[in-house]
Amino acid sequence: MAASLPFTLLAIAFYIAGASWVILHLARKVPAKPALVRFVGLSALLTHGLALYSHMGLPNELNLGFIEATSLANWLICAFILIASLRHPTLNLAALLFPLAAITLLFSQFYASSSLPVTGHNSLFFHIVASLSAYSLFALASVQALLLALQNHQLKHRQVSGLLSVLPPLQTMERLLFELLLAGQLLLSLGILSGFIFLDTMFVAGMLHKTLLSLAAWLTFGLLLLGRWRFGWRGLTAVRWTLGGSLLLLLAYFGSKFILQFILA
């Protein structure tokens, strides 16, 4: 773990620098400079990835306890922020999510997981990455949904200052939310399907709740996307369904790991 410490410290510094610039921009103290934020964010991802590679025991093992899984999920979330920013105004999310990635990376550096390493197989790693990528997109969608709810509230009460003044138009926010949901649903479908193909433990006692919660989340997001296409669902309806499905995924992916490692242990 000591070998990864320089990468951990560099990644944290880059994350804090990127988030600080975005926060200063939102406070109208500095210009936007999206290219600068992307460069700093990309540097944070690179160093975070190198540190996480060591924390997970790769390439010979795959040690994915609660802390490592959370750090990997936050790495994916920040990567999706940067990728989406090439088409959509998502860099403002870095003000919250870059520091969160830094905190989880710091924990993974100094708090080694107590779970047993799992021998790495390509099929298992594919399933894990697909599932965590789906969760990361839905986590971004949840943040987007909360901002959309706040934006709706401010518009109804005719509050044109504060956060509303720096957010994109409502239609842009809703379009981005449903694009995140659609991409997340595709990845979640891939994760669930790969689990059924490559794993034989989807319905054993210790994994049954995860499988059922994942399927419930998949159904929730599927109904939301169908409602959007067929009935034009939007606004608070979309917010509630998004947060509900994301909560199911949070319990499926991280609930059992947290209970096993920090409560039952």
PDB file of C-alpha atoms in Angstrom:
ATOM      1  CA  MET A   1       0.000   0.000   0.000  1.00  0.00           C
ATOM      2  CA  ALA A   2       2.953   2.320   0.644  1.00  0.00           C
ATOM      3  CA  ALA A   3       3.903   2.192  -3.041  1.00  0.00           C
ATOM      4  CA  SER A   4       0.514   3.657  -4.002  1.00  0.00           C
ATOM      5  CA  LEU A   5       0.695   6.553  -1.508  1.00  0.00           C
ATOM      6  CA  PRO A   6       2.254   9.095  -3.960  1.00  0.00           C
ATOM      7  CA  PHE A   7      -0.457   8.362  -6.528  1.00  0.00           C
ATOM      8  CA  THR A   8      -3.141   8.674  -3.842  1.00  0.00           C
ATOM      9  CA  LEU A   9      -1.849  12.056  -2.681  1.00  0.00           C
ATOM     10  CA  LEU A  10      -1.507  13.346  -6.242  1.00  0.00           C
ATOM     11  CA  ALA A  11      -5.030  12.224  -7.137  1.00  0.00           C
ATOM     12  CA  ILE A  12      -6.472  13.900  -4.045  1.00  0.00           C
ATOM     13  CA  ALA A  13      -4.626  17.133  -4.897  1.00  0.00           C
ATOM     14  CA  PHE A  14      -5.957  17.064  -8.468  1.00  0.00           C
ATOM     15  CA  TYR A  15      -9.513  16.334  -7.312  1.00  0.00           C
ATOM     16  CA  ILE A  16      -9.433  19.202  -4.803  1.00  0.00           C
ATOM     17  CA  ALA A  17      -7.959  21.576  -7.395  1.00  0.00           C
ATOM     18  CA  GLY A  18     -10.618  20.712  -9.981  1.00  0.00           C
ATOM     19  CA  ALA A  19     -13.477  20.982  -7.496  1.00  0.00           C
ATOM     20  CA  SER A  20     -12.138  24.263  -6.122  1.00  0.00           C
ATOM     21  CA  TRP A  21     -12.070  25.845  -9.581  1.00  0.00           C
ATOM     22  CA  VAL A  22     -15.637  24.737 -10.289  1.00  0.00           C
ATOM     23  CA  ILE A  23     -16.830  26.074  -6.917  1.00  0.00           C
ATOM     24  CA  LEU A  24     -15.102  29.407  -7.539  1.00  0.00           C
ATOM     25  CA  HIS A  25     -16.741  29.548 -10.970  1.00  0.00           C
ATOM     26  CA  LEU A  26     -20.170  28.843  -9.489  1.00  0.00           C
ATOM     27  CA  ALA A  27     -19.510  31.694  -7.049  1.00  0.00           C
ATOM     28  CA  ARG A  28     -18.633  33.876 -10.079  1.00  0.00           C
ATOM     29  CA  LYS A  29     -15.082  34.450  -8.860  1.00  0.00           C
ATOM     30  CA  VAL A  30     -13.285  32.910 -11.855  1.00  0.00           C
ATOM     31  CA  PRO A  31     -14.176  32.102 -15.499  1.00  0.00           C
ATOM     32  CA  ALA A  32     -15.397  28.608 -16.397  1.00  0.00           C
ATOM     33  CA  LYS A  33     -12.297  27.202 -18.192  1.00  0.00           C
ATOM     34  CA  PRO A  34     -13.760  23.738 -18.927  1.00  0.00           C
ATOM     35  CA  ALA A  35     -10.547  22.606 -20.666  1.00  0.00           C
ATOM     36  CA  LEU A  36      -8.582  23.272 -17.473  1.00  0.00           C
ATOM     37  CA  VAL A  37     -11.092  21.362 -15.332  1.00  0.00           C
ATOM     38  CA  ARG A  38     -11.016  18.432 -17.773  1.00  0.00           C
ATOM     39  CA  PHE A  39      -7.203  18.346 -17.741  1.00  0.00           C
ATOM     40  CA  VAL A  40      -7.054  18.408 -13.940  1.00  0.00           C
ATOM     41  CA  GLY A  41      -9.862  15.831 -13.750  1.00  0.00           C
ATOM     42  CA  LEU A  42      -8.089  13.553 -16.232  1.00  0.00           C
ATOM     43  CA  SER A  43      -4.884  13.825 -14.172  1.00  0.00           C
ATOM     44  CA  ALA A  44      -6.879  12.889 -11.074  1.00  0.00           C
ATOM     45  CA  LEU A  45      -8.388   9.877 -12.852  1.00  0.00           C
ATOM     46  CA  LEU A  46      -4.983   8.667 -14.037  1.00  0.00           C
ATOM     47  CA  THR A  47      -3.350   8.844 -10.609  1.00  0.00           C
ATOM     48  CA  HIS A  48      -6.492   7.527  -8.883  1.00  0.00           C
ATOM     49  CA  GLY A  49      -6.521   4.587 -11.269  1.00  0.00           C
ATOM     50  CA  LEU A  50      -2.868   3.758 -10.572  1.00  0.00           C
ATOM     51  CA  ALA A  51      -3.483   3.860  -6.820  1.00  0.00           C
ATOM     52  CA  LEU A  52      -6.656   1.800  -7.106  1.00  0.00           C
ATOM     53  CA  TYR A  53      -4.845  -0.790  -9.242  1.00  0.00           C
ATOM     54  CA  SER A  54      -2.599  -1.453  -6.248  1.00  0.00           C
ATOM     55  CA  HIS A  55      -5.407  -1.321  -3.680  1.00  0.00           C
ATOM     56  CA  MET A  56      -7.385  -3.992  -5.544  1.00  0.00           C
ATOM     57  CA  GLY A  57      -4.420  -6.387  -5.734  1.00  0.00           C
ATOM     58  CA  LEU A  58      -4.333  -6.434  -9.529  1.00  0.00           C
ATOM     59  CA  PRO A  59      -3.201  -8.082 -11.777  1.00  0.00           C
ATOM     60  CA  ASN A  60      -2.982 -11.357  -9.857  1.00  0.00           C
ATOM     61  CA  GLU A  61      -5.947 -10.864  -7.515  1.00  0.00           C
ATOM     62  CA  LEU A  62      -9.210  -8.968  -7.352  1.00  0.00           C
ATOM     63  CA  ASN A  63      -9.714  -7.677  -3.827  1.00  0.00           C
ATOM     64  CA  LEU A  64     -13.007  -5.812  -3.998  1.00  0.00           C
ATOM     65  CA  GLY A  65     -14.296  -5.078  -0.515  1.00  0.00           C
ATOM     66  CA  PHE A  66     -16.627  -2.246   0.405  1.00  0.00           C
ATOM     67  CA  ILE A  67     -13.942   0.474   0.364  1.00  0.00           C
ATOM     68  CA  GLU A  68     -12.361  -0.665  -2.907  1.00  0.00           C
ATOM     69  CA  ALA A  69     -15.749  -1.013  -4.621  1.00  0.00           C
ATOM     70  CA  THR A  70     -16.769   2.466  -3.461  1.00  0.00           C
ATOM     71  CA  SER A  71     -13.501   3.962  -4.677  1.00  0.00           C
ATOM     72  CA  LEU A  72     -13.858   2.240  -8.063  1.00  0.00           C
ATOM     73  CA  ALA A  73     -17.450   3.449  -8.375  1.00  0.00           C
ATOM     74  CA  ASN A  74     -16.374   7.031  -7.650  1.00  0.00           C
ATOM     75  CA  TRP A  75     -13.575   6.724 -10.209  1.00  0.00           C
ATOM     76  CA  LEU A  76     -16.154   5.663 -12.806  1.00  0.00           C
ATOM     77  CA  ILE A  77     -18.512   8.491 -11.789  1.00  0.00           C
ATOM     78  CA  CYS A  78     -15.789  11.102 -12.295  1.00  0.00           C
ATOM     79  CA  ALA A  79     -14.836   9.521 -15.622  1.00  0.00           C
ATOM     80  CA  PHE A  80     -18.450   9.743 -16.808  1.00  0.00           C
ATOM     81  CA  ILE A  81     -18.596  13.392 -15.710  1.00  0.00           C
ATOM     82  CA  LEU A  82     -15.629  14.229 -17.936  1.00  0.00           C
ATOM     83  CA  ILE A  83     -16.905  12.176 -20.887  1.00  0.00           C
ATOM     84  CA  ALA A  84     -20.409  13.658 -20.683  1.00  0.00           C
ATOM     85  CA  SER A  85     -18.966  17.184 -20.406  1.00  0.00           C
ATOM     86  CA  LEU A  86     -17.885  16.968 -24.052  1.00  0.00           C
ATOM     87  CA  ARG A  87     -21.586  17.196 -24.994  1.00  0.00           C
ATOM     88  CA  HIS A  88     -23.410  18.384 -21.886  1.00  0.00           C
ATOM     89  CA  PRO A  89     -22.803  20.896 -19.062  1.00  0.00           C
ATOM     90  CA  THR A  90     -21.865  18.294 -16.434  1.00  0.00           C
ATOM     91  CA  LEU A  91     -18.631  19.767 -15.068  1.00  0.00           C
ATOM     92  CA  ASN A  92     -20.543  21.594 -12.311  1.00  0.00           C
ATOM     93  CA  LEU A  93     -21.165  18.183 -10.740  1.00  0.00           C
ATOM     94  CA  ALA A  94     -17.425  17.993 -10.057  1.00  0.00           C
ATOM     95  CA  ALA A  95     -17.880  20.479  -7.204  1.00  0.00           C
ATOM     96  CA  LEU A  96     -19.497  17.686  -5.178  1.00  0.00           C
ATOM     97  CA  LEU A  97     -18.289  14.454  -6.747  1.00  0.00           C
ATOM     98  CA  PHE A  98     -14.550  15.181  -7.103  1.00  0.00           C
ATOM     99  CA  PRO A  99     -14.128  15.662  -3.312  1.00  0.00           C
ATOM    100  CA  LEU A 100     -16.209  12.537  -2.703  1.00  0.00           C
ATOM    101  CA  ALA A 101     -13.845  10.542  -4.926  1.00  0.00           C
ATOM    102  CA  ALA A 102     -10.880  11.978  -3.024  1.00  0.00           C
ATOM    103  CA  ILE A 103     -12.351  10.927   0.332  1.00  0.00           C
ATOM    104  CA  THR A 104     -13.050   7.348  -0.747  1.00  0.00           C
ATOM    105  CA  LEU A 105      -9.567   7.071  -2.263  1.00  0.00           C
ATOM    106  CA  LEU A 106      -8.043   8.237   1.012  1.00  0.00           C
ATOM    107  CA  PHE A 107      -9.994   5.568   2.895  1.00  0.00           C
ATOM    108  CA  SER A 108      -8.910   2.857   0.453  1.00  0.00           C
ATOM    109  CA  GLN A 109      -5.282   3.880   0.992  1.00  0.00           C
ATOM    110  CA  PHE A 110      -5.298   3.617   4.774  1.00  0.00           C
ATOM    111  CA  TYR A 111      -8.128   1.139   5.420  1.00  0.00           C
ATOM    112  CA  ALA A 112      -7.389  -2.183   3.759  1.00  0.00           C
ATOM    113  CA  SER A 113     -10.434  -4.329   3.094  1.00  0.00           C
ATOM    114  CA  SER A 114     -10.867  -7.333   5.341  1.00  0.00           C
ATOM    115  CA  SER A 115     -12.536  -9.376   2.600  1.00  0.00           C
ATOM    116  CA  LEU A 116     -10.653 -12.268   1.050  1.00  0.00           C
ATOM    117  CA  PRO A 117      -9.054 -11.652  -2.372  1.00  0.00           C
ATOM    118  CA  VAL A 118     -10.825 -13.301  -5.263  1.00  0.00           C
ATOM    119  CA  THR A 119      -8.832 -14.827  -8.085  1.00  0.00           C
ATOM    120  CA  GLY A 120      -9.311 -12.576 -11.076  1.00  0.00           C
ATOM    121  CA  HIS A 121     -11.166 -13.966 -14.091  1.00  0.00           C
ATOM    122  CA  ASN A 122     -12.008 -11.934 -17.165  1.00  0.00           C
ATOM    123  CA  SER A 123     -15.685 -12.884 -16.947  1.00  0.00           C
ATOM    124  CA  LEU A 124     -15.959 -11.868 -13.281  1.00  0.00           C
ATOM    125  CA  PHE A 125     -14.118  -8.595 -13.896  1.00  0.00           C
ATOM    126  CA  PHE A 126     -16.382  -7.834 -16.879  1.00  0.00           C
ATOM    127  CA  HIS A 127     -19.483  -8.414 -14.729  1.00  0.00           C
ATOM    128  CA  ILE A 128     -18.125  -6.189 -11.943  1.00  0.00           C
ATOM    129  CA  VAL A 129     -17.137  -3.339 -14.247  1.00  0.00           C
ATOM    130  CA  ALA A 130     -20.469  -3.432 -16.114  1.00  0.00           C
ATOM    131  CA  SER A 131     -22.426  -3.448 -12.849  1.00  0.00           C
ATOM    132  CA  LEU A 132     -20.408  -0.675 -11.209  1.00  0.00           C
ATOM    133  CA  SER A 133     -20.514   1.400 -14.400  1.00  0.00           C
ATOM    134  CA  ALA A 134     -24.299   1.131 -14.348  1.00  0.00           C
ATOM    135  CA  TYR A 135     -24.386   2.151 -10.685  1.00  0.00           C
ATOM    136  CA  SER A 136     -22.087   5.097 -11.421  1.00  0.00           C
ATOM    137  CA  LEU A 137     -24.369   6.388 -14.161  1.00  0.00           C
ATOM    138  CA  PHE A 138     -27.425   6.020 -11.959  1.00  0.00           C
ATOM    139  CA  ALA A 139     -25.590   7.818  -9.134  1.00  0.00           C
ATOM    140  CA  LEU A 140     -24.944  10.693 -11.547  1.00  0.00           C
ATOM    141  CA  ALA A 141     -28.597  10.552 -12.590  1.00  0.00           C
ATOM    142  CA  SER A 142     -29.605  10.819  -8.914  1.00  0.00           C
ATOM    143  CA  VAL A 143     -27.526  13.974  -8.451  1.00  0.00           C
ATOM    144  CA  GLN A 144     -29.001  15.315 -11.669  1.00  0.00           C
ATOM    145  CA  ALA A 145     -32.513  14.460 -10.423  1.00  0.00           C
ATOM    146  CA  LEU A 146     -31.932  16.345  -7.154  1.00  0.00           C
ATOM    147  CA  LEU A 147     -30.726  19.399  -9.065  1.00  0.00           C
ATOM    148  CA  LEU A 148     -33.767  19.113 -11.326  1.00  0.00           C
ATOM    149  CA  ALA A 149     -36.066  19.009  -8.296  1.00  0.00           C
ATOM    150  CA  LEU A 150     -34.393  22.096  -6.850  1.00  0.00           C
ATOM    151  CA  GLN A 151     -34.621  23.857 -10.192  1.00  0.00           C
ATOM    152  CA  ASN A 152     -38.344  23.048 -10.426  1.00  0.00           C
ATOM    153  CA  HIS A 153     -38.866  24.353  -6.901  1.00  0.00           C
ATOM    154  CA  GLN A 154     -37.076  27.626  -7.613  1.00  0.00           C
ATOM    155  CA  LEU A 155     -38.959  28.154 -10.863  1.00  0.00           C
ATOM    156  CA  LYS A 156     -42.323  27.591  -9.155  1.00  0.00           C
ATOM    157  CA  HIS A 157     -41.415  30.136  -6.495  1.00  0.00           C
ATOM    158  CA  ARG A 158     -39.966  32.562  -9.067  1.00  0.00           C
ATOM    159  CA  GLN A 159     -36.490  32.497  -7.565  1.00  0.00           C
ATOM    160  CA  VAL A 160     -34.167  33.479 -10.393  1.00  0.00           C
ATOM    161  CA  SER A 161     -30.986  33.951  -8.378  1.00  0.00           C
ATOM    162  CA  GLY A 162     -28.687  31.497  -6.656  1.00  0.00           C
ATOM    163  CA  LEU A 163     -28.337  28.001  -8.113  1.00  0.00           C
ATOM    164  CA  LEU A 164     -30.936  28.586 -10.817  1.00  0.00           C
ATOM    165  CA  SER A 165     -28.780  31.256 -12.412  1.00  0.00           C
ATOM    166  CA  VAL A 166     -25.869  28.856 -13.040  1.00  0.00           C
ATOM    167  CA  LEU A 167     -27.837  25.759 -14.091  1.00  0.00           C
ATOM    168  CA  PRO A 168     -28.647  24.986 -17.738  1.00  0.00           C
ATOM    169  CA  PRO A 169     -32.253  25.385 -18.938  1.00  0.00           C
ATOM    170  CA  LEU A 170     -34.810  22.959 -17.503  1.00  0.00           C
ATOM    171  CA  GLN A 171     -35.238  21.119 -20.808  1.00  0.00           C
ATOM    172  CA  THR A 172     -31.480  20.541 -21.041  1.00  0.00           C
ATOM    173  CA  MET A 173     -31.395  19.207 -17.477  1.00  0.00           C
ATOM    174  CA  GLU A 174     -34.250  16.778 -18.170  1.00  0.00           C
ATOM    175  CA  ARG A 175     -32.715  15.591 -21.439  1.00  0.00           C
ATOM    176  CA  LEU A 176     -29.404  14.885 -19.699  1.00  0.00           C
ATOM    177  CA  LEU A 177     -31.203  13.006 -16.897  1.00  0.00           C
ATOM    178  CA  PHE A 178     -32.924  10.630 -19.293  1.00  0.00           C
ATOM    179  CA  GLU A 179     -29.769  10.117 -21.367  1.00  0.00           C
ATOM    180  CA  LEU A 180     -27.973   9.063 -18.168  1.00  0.00           C
ATOM    181  CA  LEU A 181     -30.870   6.768 -17.281  1.00  0.00           C
ATOM    182  CA  LEU A 182     -30.899   5.137 -20.706  1.00  0.00           C
ATOM    183  CA  ALA A 183     -27.128   4.549 -20.705  1.00  0.00           C
ATOM    184  CA  GLY A 184     -27.295   3.239 -17.140  1.00  0.00           C
ATOM    185  CA  GLN A 185     -30.153   0.884 -18.020  1.00  0.00           C
ATOM    186  CA  LEU A 186     -28.187  -0.580 -20.919  1.00  0.00           C
ATOM    187  CA  LEU A 187     -25.162  -1.185 -18.689  1.00  0.00           C
ATOM    188  CA  LEU A 188     -27.321  -2.603 -15.899  1.00  0.00           C
ATOM    189  CA  SER A 189     -28.904  -5.018 -18.388  1.00  0.00           C
ATOM    190  CA  LEU A 190     -25.400  -6.042 -19.466  1.00  0.00           C
ATOM    191  CA  GLY A 191     -24.309  -6.508 -15.851  1.00  0.00           C
ATOM    192  CA  ILE A 192     -27.314  -8.636 -14.926  1.00  0.00           C
ATOM    193  CA  LEU A 193     -27.075 -10.698 -18.112  1.00  0.00           C
ATOM    194  CA  SER A 194     -23.341 -11.320 -17.635  1.00  0.00           C
ATOM    195  CA  GLY A 195     -24.055 -12.398 -14.062  1.00  0.00           C
ATOM    196  CA  PHE A 196     -26.513 -15.042 -15.220  1.00  0.00           C
ATOM    197  CA  ILE A 197     -24.100 -16.220 -17.947  1.00  0.00           C
ATOM    198  CA  PHE A 198     -20.796 -16.248 -16.084  1.00  0.00           C
ATOM    199  CA  LEU A 199     -21.784 -16.804 -12.438  1.00  0.00           C
ATOM    200  CA  ASP A 200     -23.559 -19.713 -10.815  1.00  0.00           C
ATOM    201  CA  THR A 201     -24.191 -17.906  -7.521  1.00  0.00           C
ATOM    202  CA  MET A 202     -26.910 -15.445  -8.534  1.00  0.00           C
ATOM    203  CA  PHE A 203     -29.581 -17.232  -6.486  1.00  0.00           C
ATOM    204  CA  VAL A 204     -27.567 -18.715  -3.625  1.00  0.00           C
ATOM    205  CA  ALA A 205     -28.451 -17.590  -0.104  1.00  0.00           C
ATOM    206  CA  GLY A 206     -25.767 -14.930   0.225  1.00  0.00           C
ATOM    207  CA  MET A 207     -26.439 -13.370  -3.199  1.00  0.00           C
ATOM    208  CA  LEU A 208     -30.202 -13.720  -3.547  1.00  0.00           C
ATOM    209  CA  HIS A 209     -31.016 -10.310  -2.074  1.00  0.00           C
ATOM    210  CA  LYS A 210     -28.496  -8.622  -4.397  1.00  0.00           C
ATOM    211  CA  THR A 211     -29.987 -10.331  -7.446  1.00  0.00           C
ATOM    212  CA  LEU A 212     -33.573  -9.470  -6.470  1.00  0.00           C
ATOM    213  CA  LEU A 213     -32.740  -5.840  -5.639  1.00  0.00           C
ATOM    214  CA  SER A 214     -30.849  -5.449  -8.932  1.00  0.00           C
ATOM    215  CA  LEU A 215     -33.796  -6.866 -10.867  1.00  0.00           C
ATOM    216  CA  ALA A 216     -36.175  -4.564  -8.959  1.00  0.00           C
ATOM    217  CA  ALA A 217     -33.985  -1.569  -9.855  1.00  0.00           C
ATOM    218  CA  TRP A 218     -33.850  -2.691 -13.496  1.00  0.00           C
ATOM    219  CA  LEU A 219     -37.657  -2.913 -13.554  1.00  0.00           C
ATOM    220  CA  THR A 220     -37.989   0.514 -11.877  1.00  0.00           C
ATOM    221  CA  PHE A 221     -35.753   2.260 -14.390  1.00  0.00           C
ATOM    222  CA  GLY A 222     -37.348   0.358 -17.259  1.00  0.00           C
ATOM    223  CA  LEU A 223     -40.821   1.524 -16.233  1.00  0.00           C
ATOM    224  CA  LEU A 224     -39.566   5.097 -15.886  1.00  0.00           C
ATOM    225  CA  LEU A 225     -38.061   5.071 -19.383  1.00  0.00           C
ATOM    226  CA  LEU A 226     -41.246   3.495 -20.758  1.00  0.00           C
ATOM    227  CA  GLY A 227     -43.334   6.130 -18.978  1.00  0.00           C
ATOM    228  CA  ARG A 228     -41.167   8.873 -20.443  1.00  0.00           C
ATOM    229  CA  TRP A 229     -41.531   7.479 -23.967  1.00  0.00           C
ATOM    230  CA  ARG A 230     -45.223   6.542 -23.764  1.00  0.00           C
ATOM    231  CA  PHE A 231     -46.709   9.109 -21.371  1.00  0.00           C
ATOM    232  CA  GLY A 232     -44.146  11.909 -21.289  1.00  0.00           C
ATOM    233  CA  TRP A 233     -43.240  11.519 -17.617  1.00  0.00           C
ATOM    234  CA  ARG A 234     -41.053  14.343 -16.360  1.00  0.00           C
ATOM    235  CA  GLY A 235     -40.450  16.648 -13.415  1.00  0.00           C
ATOM    236  CA  LEU A 236     -40.999  15.292  -9.914  1.00  0.00           C
ATOM    237  CA  THR A 237     -42.315  11.981 -11.252  1.00  0.00           C
ATOM    238  CA  ALA A 238     -38.978  11.340 -12.945  1.00  0.00           C
ATOM    239  CA  VAL A 239     -37.106  12.500  -9.825  1.00  0.00           C
ATOM    240  CA  ARG A 240     -38.968  10.096  -7.516  1.00  0.00           C
ATOM    241  CA  TRP A 241     -38.544   7.077  -9.784  1.00  0.00           C
ATOM    242  CA  THR A 242     -34.866   7.867 -10.336  1.00  0.00           C
ATOM    243  CA  LEU A 243     -34.116   8.162  -6.625  1.00  0.00           C
ATOM    244  CA  GLY A 244     -36.134   5.038  -5.833  1.00  0.00           C
ATOM    245  CA  GLY A 245     -34.308   2.913  -8.397  1.00  0.00           C
ATOM    246  CA  SER A 246     -30.934   4.286  -7.334  1.00  0.00           C
ATOM    247  CA  LEU A 247     -31.666   3.430  -3.702  1.00  0.00           C
ATOM    248  CA  LEU A 248     -32.429  -0.167  -4.704  1.00  0.00           C
ATOM    249  CA  LEU A 249     -29.089  -0.375  -6.542  1.00  0.00           C
ATOM    250  CA  LEU A 250     -27.244   1.179  -3.613  1.00  0.00           C
ATOM    251  CA  LEU A 251     -28.637  -1.513  -1.319  1.00  0.00           C
ATOM    252  CA  ALA A 252     -27.884  -4.235  -3.868  1.00  0.00           C
ATOM    253  CA  TYR A 253     -24.271  -3.285  -4.596  1.00  0.00           C
ATOM    254  CA  PHE A 254     -23.035  -1.872  -1.317  1.00  0.00           C
ATOM    255  CA  GLY A 255     -25.524  -2.788   1.404  1.00  0.00           C
ATOM    256  CA  SER A 256     -24.345  -6.364   1.843  1.00  0.00           C
ATOM    257  CA  LYS A 257     -20.658  -5.424   1.643  1.00  0.00           C
ATOM    258  CA  PHE A 258     -21.091  -2.765   4.304  1.00  0.00           C
ATOM    259  CA  ILE A 259     -23.012  -5.075   6.652  1.00  0.00           C
ATOM    260  CA  LEU A 260     -20.547  -7.950   6.248  1.00  0.00           C
ATOM    261  CA  GLN A 261     -17.397  -5.858   6.658  1.00  0.00           C
ATOM    262  CA  PHE A 262     -18.380  -3.241   9.228  1.00  0.00           C
ATOM    263  CA  ILE A 263     -21.301  -4.643  11.223  1.00  0.00           C
ATOM    264  CA  LEU A 264     -21.206  -8.444  11.310  1.00  0.00           C
ATOM    265  CA  ALA A 265     -17.398  -8.466  11.341  1.00  0.00           C
TER     266      ALA A 265
END
